[in-house]
XYZ file of C-alpha atoms in Angstrom:
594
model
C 0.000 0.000 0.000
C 1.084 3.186 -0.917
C 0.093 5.098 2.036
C 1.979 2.427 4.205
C 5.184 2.791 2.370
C 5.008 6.122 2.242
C 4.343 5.790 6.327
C 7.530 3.216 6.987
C 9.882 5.593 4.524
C 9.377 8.551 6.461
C 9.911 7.298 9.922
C 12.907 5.321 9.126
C 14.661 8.268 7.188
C 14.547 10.129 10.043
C 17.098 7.215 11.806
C 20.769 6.344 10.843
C 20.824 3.104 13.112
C 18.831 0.477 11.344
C 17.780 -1.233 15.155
C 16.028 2.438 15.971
C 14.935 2.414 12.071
C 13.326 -1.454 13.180
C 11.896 -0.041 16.812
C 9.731 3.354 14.583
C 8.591 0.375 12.224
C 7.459 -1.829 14.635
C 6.190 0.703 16.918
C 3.811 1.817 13.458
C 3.079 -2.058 12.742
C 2.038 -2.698 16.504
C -0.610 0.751 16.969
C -2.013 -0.165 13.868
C -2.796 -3.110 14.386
C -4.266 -2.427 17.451
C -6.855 0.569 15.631
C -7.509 -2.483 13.670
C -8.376 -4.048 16.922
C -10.190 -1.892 18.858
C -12.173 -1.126 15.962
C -13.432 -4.503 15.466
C -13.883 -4.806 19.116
C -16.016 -1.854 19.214
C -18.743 -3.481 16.362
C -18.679 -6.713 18.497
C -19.413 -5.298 21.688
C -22.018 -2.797 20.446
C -23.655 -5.757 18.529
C -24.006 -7.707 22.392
C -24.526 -4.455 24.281
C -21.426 -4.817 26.603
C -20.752 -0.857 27.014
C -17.674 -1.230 29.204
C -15.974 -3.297 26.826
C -17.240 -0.827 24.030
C -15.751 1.838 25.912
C -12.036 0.626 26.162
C -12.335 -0.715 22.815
C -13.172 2.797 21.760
C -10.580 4.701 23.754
C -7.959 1.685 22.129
C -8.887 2.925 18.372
C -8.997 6.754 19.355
C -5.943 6.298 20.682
C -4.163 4.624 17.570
C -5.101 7.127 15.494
C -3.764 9.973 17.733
C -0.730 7.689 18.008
C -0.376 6.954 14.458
C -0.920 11.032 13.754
C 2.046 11.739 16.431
C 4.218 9.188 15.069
C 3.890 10.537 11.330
C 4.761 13.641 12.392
C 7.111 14.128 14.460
C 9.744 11.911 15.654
C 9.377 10.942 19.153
C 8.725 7.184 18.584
C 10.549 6.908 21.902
C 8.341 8.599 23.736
C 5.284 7.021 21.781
C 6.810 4.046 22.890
C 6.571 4.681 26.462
C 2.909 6.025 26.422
C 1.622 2.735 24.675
C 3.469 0.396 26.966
C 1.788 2.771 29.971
C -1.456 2.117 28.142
C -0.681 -2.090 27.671
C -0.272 -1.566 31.249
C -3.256 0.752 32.482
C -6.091 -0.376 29.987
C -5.000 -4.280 28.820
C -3.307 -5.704 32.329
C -4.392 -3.688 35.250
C -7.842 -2.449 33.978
C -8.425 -6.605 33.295
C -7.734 -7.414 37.369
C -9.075 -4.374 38.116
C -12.348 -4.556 36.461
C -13.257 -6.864 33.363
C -12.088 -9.781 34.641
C -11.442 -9.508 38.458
C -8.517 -12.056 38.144
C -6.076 -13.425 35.525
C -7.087 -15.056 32.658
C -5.383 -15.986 29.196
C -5.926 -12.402 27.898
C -4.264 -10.459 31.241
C -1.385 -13.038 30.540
C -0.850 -12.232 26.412
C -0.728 -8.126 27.613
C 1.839 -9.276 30.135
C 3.698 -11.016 28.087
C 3.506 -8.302 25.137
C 4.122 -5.269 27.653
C 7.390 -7.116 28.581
C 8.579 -7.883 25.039
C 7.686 -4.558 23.810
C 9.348 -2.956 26.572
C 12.937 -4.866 26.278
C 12.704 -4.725 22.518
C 12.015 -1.143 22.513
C 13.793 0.498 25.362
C 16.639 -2.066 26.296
C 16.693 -3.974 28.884
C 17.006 -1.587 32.138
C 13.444 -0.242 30.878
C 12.501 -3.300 29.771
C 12.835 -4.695 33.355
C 11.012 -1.678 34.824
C 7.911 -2.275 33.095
C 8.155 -6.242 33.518
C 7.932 -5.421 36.913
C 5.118 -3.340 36.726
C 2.668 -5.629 34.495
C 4.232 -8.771 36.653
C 3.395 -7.236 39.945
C -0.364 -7.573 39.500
C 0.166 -11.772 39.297
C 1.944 -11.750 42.483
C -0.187 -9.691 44.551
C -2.776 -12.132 43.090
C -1.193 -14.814 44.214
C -0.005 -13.534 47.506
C -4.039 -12.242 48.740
C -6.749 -15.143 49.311
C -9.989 -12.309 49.877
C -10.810 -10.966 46.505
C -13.153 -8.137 48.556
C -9.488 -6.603 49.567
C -7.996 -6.479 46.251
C -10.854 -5.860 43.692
C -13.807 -3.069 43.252
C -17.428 -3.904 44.643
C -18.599 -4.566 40.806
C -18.361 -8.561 39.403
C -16.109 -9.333 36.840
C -17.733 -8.262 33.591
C -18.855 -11.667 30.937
C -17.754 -11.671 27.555
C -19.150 -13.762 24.568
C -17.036 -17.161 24.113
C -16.474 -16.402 20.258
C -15.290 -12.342 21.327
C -12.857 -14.074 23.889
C -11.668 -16.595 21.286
C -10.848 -13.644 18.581
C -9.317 -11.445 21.557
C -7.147 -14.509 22.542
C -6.148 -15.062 18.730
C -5.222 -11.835 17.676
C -3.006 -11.187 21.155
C -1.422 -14.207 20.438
C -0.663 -12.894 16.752
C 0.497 -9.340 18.090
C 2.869 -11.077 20.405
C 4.338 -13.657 17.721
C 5.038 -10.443 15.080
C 6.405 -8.687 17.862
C 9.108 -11.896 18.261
C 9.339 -12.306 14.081
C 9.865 -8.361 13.047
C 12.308 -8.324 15.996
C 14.553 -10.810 15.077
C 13.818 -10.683 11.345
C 15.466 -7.492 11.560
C 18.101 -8.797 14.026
C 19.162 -11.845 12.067
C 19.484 -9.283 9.012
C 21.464 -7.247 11.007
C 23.575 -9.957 11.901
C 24.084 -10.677 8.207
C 24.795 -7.279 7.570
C 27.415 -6.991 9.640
C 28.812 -10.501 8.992
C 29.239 -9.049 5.459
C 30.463 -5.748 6.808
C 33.498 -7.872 8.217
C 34.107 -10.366 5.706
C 34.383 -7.236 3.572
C 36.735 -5.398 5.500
C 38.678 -8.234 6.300
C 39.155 -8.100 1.826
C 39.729 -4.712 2.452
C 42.343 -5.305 5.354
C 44.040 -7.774 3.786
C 44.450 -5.404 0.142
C 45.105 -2.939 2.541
C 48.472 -4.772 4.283
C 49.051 -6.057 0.453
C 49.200 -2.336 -0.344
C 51.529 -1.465 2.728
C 53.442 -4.397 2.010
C 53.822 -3.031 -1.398
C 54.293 0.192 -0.504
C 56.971 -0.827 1.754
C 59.033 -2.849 -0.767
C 59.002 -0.073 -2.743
C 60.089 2.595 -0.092
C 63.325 -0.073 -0.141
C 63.773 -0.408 -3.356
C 63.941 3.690 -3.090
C 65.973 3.050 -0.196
C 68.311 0.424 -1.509
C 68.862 3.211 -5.461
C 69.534 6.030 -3.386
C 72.100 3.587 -1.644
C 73.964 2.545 -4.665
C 73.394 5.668 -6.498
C 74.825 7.507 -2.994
C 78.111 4.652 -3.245
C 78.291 5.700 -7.396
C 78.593 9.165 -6.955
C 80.766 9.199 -3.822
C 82.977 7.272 -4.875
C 84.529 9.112 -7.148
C 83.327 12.613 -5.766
C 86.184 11.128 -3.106
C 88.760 10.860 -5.708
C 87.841 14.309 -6.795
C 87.515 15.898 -3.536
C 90.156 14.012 -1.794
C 92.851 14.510 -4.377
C 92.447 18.291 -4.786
C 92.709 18.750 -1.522
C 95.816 16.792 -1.220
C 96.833 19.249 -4.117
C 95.833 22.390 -2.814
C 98.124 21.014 0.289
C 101.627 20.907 -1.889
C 101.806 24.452 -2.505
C 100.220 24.909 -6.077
C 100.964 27.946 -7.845
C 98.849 30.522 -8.173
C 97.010 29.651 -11.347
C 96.594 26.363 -10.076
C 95.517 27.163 -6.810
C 92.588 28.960 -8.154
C 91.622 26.490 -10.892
C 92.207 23.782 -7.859
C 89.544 25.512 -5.542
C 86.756 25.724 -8.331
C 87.352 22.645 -8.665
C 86.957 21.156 -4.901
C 83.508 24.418 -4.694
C 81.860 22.511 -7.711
C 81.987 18.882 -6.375
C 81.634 19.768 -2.985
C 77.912 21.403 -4.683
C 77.844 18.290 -5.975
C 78.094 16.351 -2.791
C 75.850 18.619 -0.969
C 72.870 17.845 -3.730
C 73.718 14.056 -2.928
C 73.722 14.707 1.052
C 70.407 16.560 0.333
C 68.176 14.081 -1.516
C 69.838 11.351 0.675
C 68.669 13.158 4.215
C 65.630 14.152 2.716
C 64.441 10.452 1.807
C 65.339 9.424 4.873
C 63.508 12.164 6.897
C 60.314 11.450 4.294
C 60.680 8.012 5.332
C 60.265 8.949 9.349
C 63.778 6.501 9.728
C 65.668 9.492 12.019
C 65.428 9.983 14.941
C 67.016 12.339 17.094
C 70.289 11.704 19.084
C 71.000 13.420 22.620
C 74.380 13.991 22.683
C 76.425 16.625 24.792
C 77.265 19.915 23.270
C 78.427 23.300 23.872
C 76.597 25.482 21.580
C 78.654 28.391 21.783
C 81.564 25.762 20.183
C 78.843 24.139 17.439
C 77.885 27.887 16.762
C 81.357 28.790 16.428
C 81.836 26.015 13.763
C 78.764 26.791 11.405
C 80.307 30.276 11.187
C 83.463 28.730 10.401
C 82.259 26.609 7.669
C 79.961 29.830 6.526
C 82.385 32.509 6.647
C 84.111 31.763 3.451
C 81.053 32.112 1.509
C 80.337 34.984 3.293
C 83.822 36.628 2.578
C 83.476 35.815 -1.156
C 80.490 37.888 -1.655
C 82.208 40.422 0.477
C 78.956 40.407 3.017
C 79.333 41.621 6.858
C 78.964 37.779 8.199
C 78.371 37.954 12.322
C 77.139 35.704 14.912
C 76.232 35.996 18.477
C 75.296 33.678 20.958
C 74.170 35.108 24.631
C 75.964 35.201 27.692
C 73.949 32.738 29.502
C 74.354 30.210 27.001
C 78.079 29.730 26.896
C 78.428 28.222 29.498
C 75.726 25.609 29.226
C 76.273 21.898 28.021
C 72.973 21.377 25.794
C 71.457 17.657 25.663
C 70.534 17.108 22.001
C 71.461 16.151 18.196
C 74.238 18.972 17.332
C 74.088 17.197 13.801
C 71.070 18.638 13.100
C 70.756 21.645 14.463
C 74.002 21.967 12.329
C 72.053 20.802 9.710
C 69.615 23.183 10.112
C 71.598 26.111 10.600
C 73.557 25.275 7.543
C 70.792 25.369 5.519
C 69.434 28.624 6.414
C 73.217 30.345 6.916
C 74.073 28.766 3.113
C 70.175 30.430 1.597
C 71.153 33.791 3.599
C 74.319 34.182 1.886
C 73.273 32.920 -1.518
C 70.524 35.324 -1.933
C 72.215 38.451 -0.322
C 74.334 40.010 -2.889
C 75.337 43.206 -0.520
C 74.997 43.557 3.214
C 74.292 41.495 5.885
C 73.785 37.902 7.182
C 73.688 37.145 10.938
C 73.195 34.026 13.410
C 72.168 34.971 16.609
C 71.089 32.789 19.815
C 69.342 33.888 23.078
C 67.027 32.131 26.084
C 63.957 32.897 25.865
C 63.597 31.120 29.492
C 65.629 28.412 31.919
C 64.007 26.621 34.513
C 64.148 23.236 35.702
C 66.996 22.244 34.016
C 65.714 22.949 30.839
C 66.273 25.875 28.200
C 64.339 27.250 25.657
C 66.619 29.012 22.824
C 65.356 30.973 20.049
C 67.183 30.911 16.894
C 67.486 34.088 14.142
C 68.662 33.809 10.494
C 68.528 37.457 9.212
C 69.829 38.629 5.950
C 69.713 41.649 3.709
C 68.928 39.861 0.493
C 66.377 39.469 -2.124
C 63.564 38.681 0.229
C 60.372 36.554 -0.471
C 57.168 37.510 -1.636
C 54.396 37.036 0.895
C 51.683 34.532 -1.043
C 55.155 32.297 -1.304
C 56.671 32.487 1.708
C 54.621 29.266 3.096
C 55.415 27.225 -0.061
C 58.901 27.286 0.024
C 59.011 24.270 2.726
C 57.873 22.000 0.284
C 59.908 20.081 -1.833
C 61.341 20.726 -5.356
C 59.744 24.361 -4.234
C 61.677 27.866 -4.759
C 60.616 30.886 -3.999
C 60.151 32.386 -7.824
C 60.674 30.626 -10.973
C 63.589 32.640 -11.354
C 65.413 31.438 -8.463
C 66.828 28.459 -9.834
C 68.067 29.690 -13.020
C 69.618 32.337 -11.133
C 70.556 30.666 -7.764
C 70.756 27.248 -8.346
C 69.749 24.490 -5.575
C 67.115 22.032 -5.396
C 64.659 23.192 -3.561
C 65.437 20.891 -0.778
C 67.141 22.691 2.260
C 64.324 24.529 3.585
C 61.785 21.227 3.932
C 64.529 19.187 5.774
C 64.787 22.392 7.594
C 60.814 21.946 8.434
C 60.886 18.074 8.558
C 64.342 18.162 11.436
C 62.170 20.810 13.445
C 58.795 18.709 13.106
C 61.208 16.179 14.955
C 62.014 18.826 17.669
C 58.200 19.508 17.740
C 59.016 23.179 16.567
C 58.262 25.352 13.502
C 60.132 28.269 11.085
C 58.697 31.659 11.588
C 59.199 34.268 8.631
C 59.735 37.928 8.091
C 60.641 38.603 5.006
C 59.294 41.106 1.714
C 60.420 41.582 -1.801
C 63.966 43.812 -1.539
C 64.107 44.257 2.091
C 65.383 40.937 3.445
C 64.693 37.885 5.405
C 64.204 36.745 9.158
C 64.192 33.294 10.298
C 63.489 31.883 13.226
C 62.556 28.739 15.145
C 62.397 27.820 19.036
C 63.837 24.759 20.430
C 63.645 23.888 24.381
C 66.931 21.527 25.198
C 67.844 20.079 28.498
C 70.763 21.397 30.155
C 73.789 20.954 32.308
C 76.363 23.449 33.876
C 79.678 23.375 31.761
C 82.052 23.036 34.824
C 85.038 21.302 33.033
C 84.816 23.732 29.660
C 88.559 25.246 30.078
C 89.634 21.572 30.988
C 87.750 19.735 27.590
C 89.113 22.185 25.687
C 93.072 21.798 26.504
C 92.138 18.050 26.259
C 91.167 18.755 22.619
C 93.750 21.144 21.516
C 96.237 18.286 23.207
C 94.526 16.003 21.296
C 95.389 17.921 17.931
C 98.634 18.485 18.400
C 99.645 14.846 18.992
C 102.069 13.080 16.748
C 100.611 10.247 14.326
C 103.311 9.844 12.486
C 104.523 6.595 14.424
C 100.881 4.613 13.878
C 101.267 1.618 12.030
C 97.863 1.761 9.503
C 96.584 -0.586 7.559
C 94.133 0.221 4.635
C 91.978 -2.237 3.388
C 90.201 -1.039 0.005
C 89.866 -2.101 -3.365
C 89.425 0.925 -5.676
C 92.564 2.421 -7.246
C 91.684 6.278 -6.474
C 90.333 5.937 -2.922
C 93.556 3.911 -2.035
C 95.051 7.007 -3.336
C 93.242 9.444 -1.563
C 93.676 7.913 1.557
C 96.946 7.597 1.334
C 97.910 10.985 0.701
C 95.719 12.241 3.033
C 98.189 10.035 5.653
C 100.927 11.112 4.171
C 100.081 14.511 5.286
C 100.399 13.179 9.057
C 104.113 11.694 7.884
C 101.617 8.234 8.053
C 103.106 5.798 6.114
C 100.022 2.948 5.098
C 100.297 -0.345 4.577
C 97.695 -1.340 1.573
C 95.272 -4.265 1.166
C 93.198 -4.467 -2.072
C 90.368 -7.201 -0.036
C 89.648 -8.809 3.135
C 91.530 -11.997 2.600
C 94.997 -9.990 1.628
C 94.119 -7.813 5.022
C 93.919 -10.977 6.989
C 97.564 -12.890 5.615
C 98.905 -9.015 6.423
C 97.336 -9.119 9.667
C 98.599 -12.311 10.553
C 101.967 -11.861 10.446
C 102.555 -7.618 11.036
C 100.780 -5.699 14.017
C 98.692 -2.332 12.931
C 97.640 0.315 15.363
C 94.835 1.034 12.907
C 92.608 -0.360 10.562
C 90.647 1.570 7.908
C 88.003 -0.990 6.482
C 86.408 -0.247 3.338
C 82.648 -2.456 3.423
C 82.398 -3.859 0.086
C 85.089 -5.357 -1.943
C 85.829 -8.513 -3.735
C 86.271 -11.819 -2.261
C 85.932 -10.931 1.617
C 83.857 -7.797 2.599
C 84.733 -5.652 5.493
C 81.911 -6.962 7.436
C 83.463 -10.347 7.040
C 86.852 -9.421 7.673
C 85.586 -7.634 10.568
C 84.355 -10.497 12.016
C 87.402 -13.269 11.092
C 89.791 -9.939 12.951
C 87.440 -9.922 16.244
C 87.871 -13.928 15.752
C 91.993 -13.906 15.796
C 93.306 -16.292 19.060
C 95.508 -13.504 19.120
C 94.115 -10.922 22.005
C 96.261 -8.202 20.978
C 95.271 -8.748 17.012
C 91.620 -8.932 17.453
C 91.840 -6.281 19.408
C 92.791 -3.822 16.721
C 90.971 -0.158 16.350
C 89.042 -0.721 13.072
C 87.320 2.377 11.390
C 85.049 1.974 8.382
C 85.170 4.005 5.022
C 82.330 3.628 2.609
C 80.684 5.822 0.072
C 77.087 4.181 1.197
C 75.401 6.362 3.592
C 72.339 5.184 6.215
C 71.860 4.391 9.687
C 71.159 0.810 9.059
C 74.801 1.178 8.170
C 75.976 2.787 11.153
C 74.085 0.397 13.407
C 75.885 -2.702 11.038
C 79.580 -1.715 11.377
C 79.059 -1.062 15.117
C 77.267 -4.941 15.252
C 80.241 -6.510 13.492
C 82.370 -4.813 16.080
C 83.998 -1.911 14.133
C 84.934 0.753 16.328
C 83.390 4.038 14.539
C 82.253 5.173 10.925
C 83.399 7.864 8.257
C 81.827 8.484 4.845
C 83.665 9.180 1.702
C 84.351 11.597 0.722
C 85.761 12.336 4.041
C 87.710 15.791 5.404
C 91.236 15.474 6.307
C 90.710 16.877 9.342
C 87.865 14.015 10.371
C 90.130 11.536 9.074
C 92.374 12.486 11.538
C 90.252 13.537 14.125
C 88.503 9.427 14.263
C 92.554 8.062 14.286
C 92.834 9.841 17.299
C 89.668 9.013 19.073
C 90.428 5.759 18.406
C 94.219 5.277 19.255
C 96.074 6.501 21.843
């Protein structure tokens, strides 16, 4: 019927949960049948002249229709629900003990019975229970009092025709079974639905971990190109870099000196566009995490500007830094790689785009309490500056700040979002100041825990001690296999009056080992034959104490942690990359020897 669809579709649009959508439809399906009910009650008794049966059978159609009217309208089927469970109560089980029937018969049973499933269906079952109690009262109190003259009114129970009884019986029974079908008709298709809901999200899960799986092996596959492309290029960006600097270190002539150091500035640009897509796939991967390390930052400042200043003095630009009193003499608890990192980044874009002026680095508290500091950083510069609308894009990737930038700058695009992705991992942002012409102003805050720098004057005559000691007695092996990097590294030595022994693989290292005695071991990872990792391992092996024993540093041109973390497993004592600086070279012999 249209006017029943029509009905069922409006009460049920008005609920998301298809249980409340089955409670509005059954609520509708119960009242009407009950109009249907009281109105064929009400020709039955006015056919035998029972008036107070007419009456309630009467009130029960008037009722419906109020109900039905209420329920079309507006949505309150909850409520609804309540009144005609009251009414169950009032007019079918009390107003039967009461008055029709002065006692319990089939009929006060079947509005029991329905008044209790109605009520747990509809409500749950703390309501339910309330009005089970209610309609099952009235059979106890029954039960419990022998003299009807205290429980029931002065009138007899009222007679009702056999065949009126029979239908009332009949159709009760028929309200209560529908009650139990539509119930768990809509339950059991409920329970279908939702064993499809999880049979398809289980086929969705398990595409899902396909996907990640997938996703995964590719992030390695990135992982393990950027790896050999990293060994590729660095390998002979070490020759390069290595060599002229042994070259720039034997007095070159003037000529040379100059063609030497645009030389070493080019593939050092080179290596710093190799560094930068390497740190930022690993930072896009989420595989850093931060170190906490010791550090002075009045030293780590003091070396950015160091390995600025040059730049700086190129471009002829008034190059300054300044760190605050208070912070000097603090020992900061951190990762001074990145911060250097950082630092670099902004320093290296503040020079590059300031063609006359100023660039500064300056460092101040901003507050220090409970052993913990909170430093803001400032990158200002007198440059080009950066237009407004693009001053938010330029921490993404691949991003510059005008189209013209590149063809006039150079760089990637890359510096500024490691810059954002290294602070996301100190849980801090970059603010900006900057407009077209009038410069840039860079800053971020970082809160470090701290510790009083009692033993500064004493760490750094250690150091300086450390610098000035004589190498030129170790006894160093190198173990490497490529022609140039053998070369490298041994000039670099050389430079120290450190006369190598040489090793093209791990088994030739081993017969060496076996029958001289090194101070040192520089291990390149991957050669022919026997790997460092291998030879690592057969050196740590040695029945010899004083041979397995042996300081072993490793050189290699592929760059990771999972690296870092495998020479220190195999029992290597530390790690530099190639190409390497002289001075680090050095600087790992002497950590590592005394």
């Amino acid at each position: 019927m249209p006017l029943v669809k029509d009905f069922i579709e409006r009460i049920t649009a008005r609920e998301s949960d298809p249980i409340n959508q089955a409670r509005a439809q059954m609520l509708f399906y119960l009242v009407m049948a009950y109009f249907f009910f009281g109105l064929s009650l009400t020709v039955a008794y006015a056919y035998t002249g029972q008036i107070p049966q007419l009456i309630r059978a009467i009130v029960i159609s008037i009722l419906a229709v109020v109900t039905l009217y209420v329920h079309y309208t507006f949505n309150v089927w909850r409520i609804l629900s309540h009144i005609v469970l009251i009414l169950i109560t009032v007019i079918g089980v009390w107003a039967n003990i009461l008055i029709y029937v002065q006692g319990i018969n089939a009929a006060t049973l079947q509005y029991i019975w329905l008044a209790c499933a109605f009520g747990f269906y509809m409500h749950g079952s703390k309501v339910g229970w309330v009005y089970a109690v209610i309609n099952i009262a009235p059979v106890l109190i029954d039960a419990a009092f022998f003299s009807k003259d205290y429980f029931f009114l002065g009138a007899g129970p009222q007679v009702v025709a056999r065949p009126i009884y029979i239908y009332v019986l009949i159709y009760d029974f028929f309200a209560i079974a529908f009650l139990h079908y539509f119930f768990f008709k809509v339950f059991n298709k409920n329970i279908a639905t939702l064993t499809e809901t999880k049979n398809q999200l289980n086929s969705t899960n398990a595409k899902l971990n396909k996907t990640i799986e997938e996703i995964k092996e590719l992030s390695n596959v990135r992982m393990r190109f950027l790896s050999t492309m990293s060994h590729e290029l660095r390998t002979p960006l070490n020759g390069v870099i290595g060599l002229t600097n042994v070259l720039l270190h034997q007095e070159p002539r003037k000529d040379q000196e100059e063609t030497l150091s645009v030389l070493k500035f080019s593939a050092e640009n080179l290596l710093a566009l190799v560094n930068d897509i390497l740190d930022f796939n690993k930072l896009d991967s989420d595989v850093v995490e931060l170190e906490s390390t010791p550090f002075n930052l009045y030293d780590l400042i003091e070396n950015i500007y160091a390995a600025t200043k040059l730049k700086a003095s190129e471009k002829q630009l008034d190059f300054t830094f300044e760190v605050s009193e208070p912070l000097r003499s603090l020992i900061l608890i951190g990762d001074p790689t990145r911060i250097t990192q950082v630092l670099l980044n902004l320093l290296n874009n503040a020079v590059k785009f300031t063609e006359k002026g100023s660039v500064k680095l300056s460092c101040s508290e901003l507050a220090i309490r409970n052993e913990r500091v909170e430093i803001r950083f400032l990158v200002e510069d007198t440059g080009i500056g950066i237009e407004e609308s693009r001053q938010r894009g330029i921490f993404d990737e691949f991003v510059q700040a005008s189209v013209s930038t590149t063809r006039n700058y150079g760089g990637t695009g890359l510096g500024l979002p490691i810059v954002k992705r290294v602070l996301e991992l100190y849980q801090s942002t970059v603010q900006i100041e900057s407009s077209i012409g009038n410069g840039s102003r860079f800053s971020f805050d970082i809160v470090f825990p701290y510790r009083k720098d009692a033993a500064d004057d004493v760490k750094s005559s250690a150091v300086k001690e450390g610098k000035s000691a004589n190498l030129s007695k170790l006894k160093v092996l190198v173990v490497e296999d490529n022609a140039v990097n053998i070369l490298v590294i041994c000039k670099t030595l050389n430079r120290m009056e450190i006369s190598p022994d040489v090793a093209e693989n791990g088994k030739m290292a081993l017969e060496m080992i076996a029958v001289d005695d090194y101070d040192l071991i520089l291990m390149d990872l991957y050669m022919p034959e026997l790997d460092g990792y291998e030879t690592t391992k057969l050196i740590r092996g040695l029945a010899d104490p004083q041979k397995a024993r042996t300081p072993i540093i490793a050189l290699t041109a592929t760059v990771n942690s999972q690296v870092v973390d495998e020479v220190l497993e195999v029992g290597m004592n530390g790690y530099l990359s190639k190409p390497f600086h002289p001075d680090d070279l050095f600087e790992e012999i002497r950590k590592h020897v005394n």
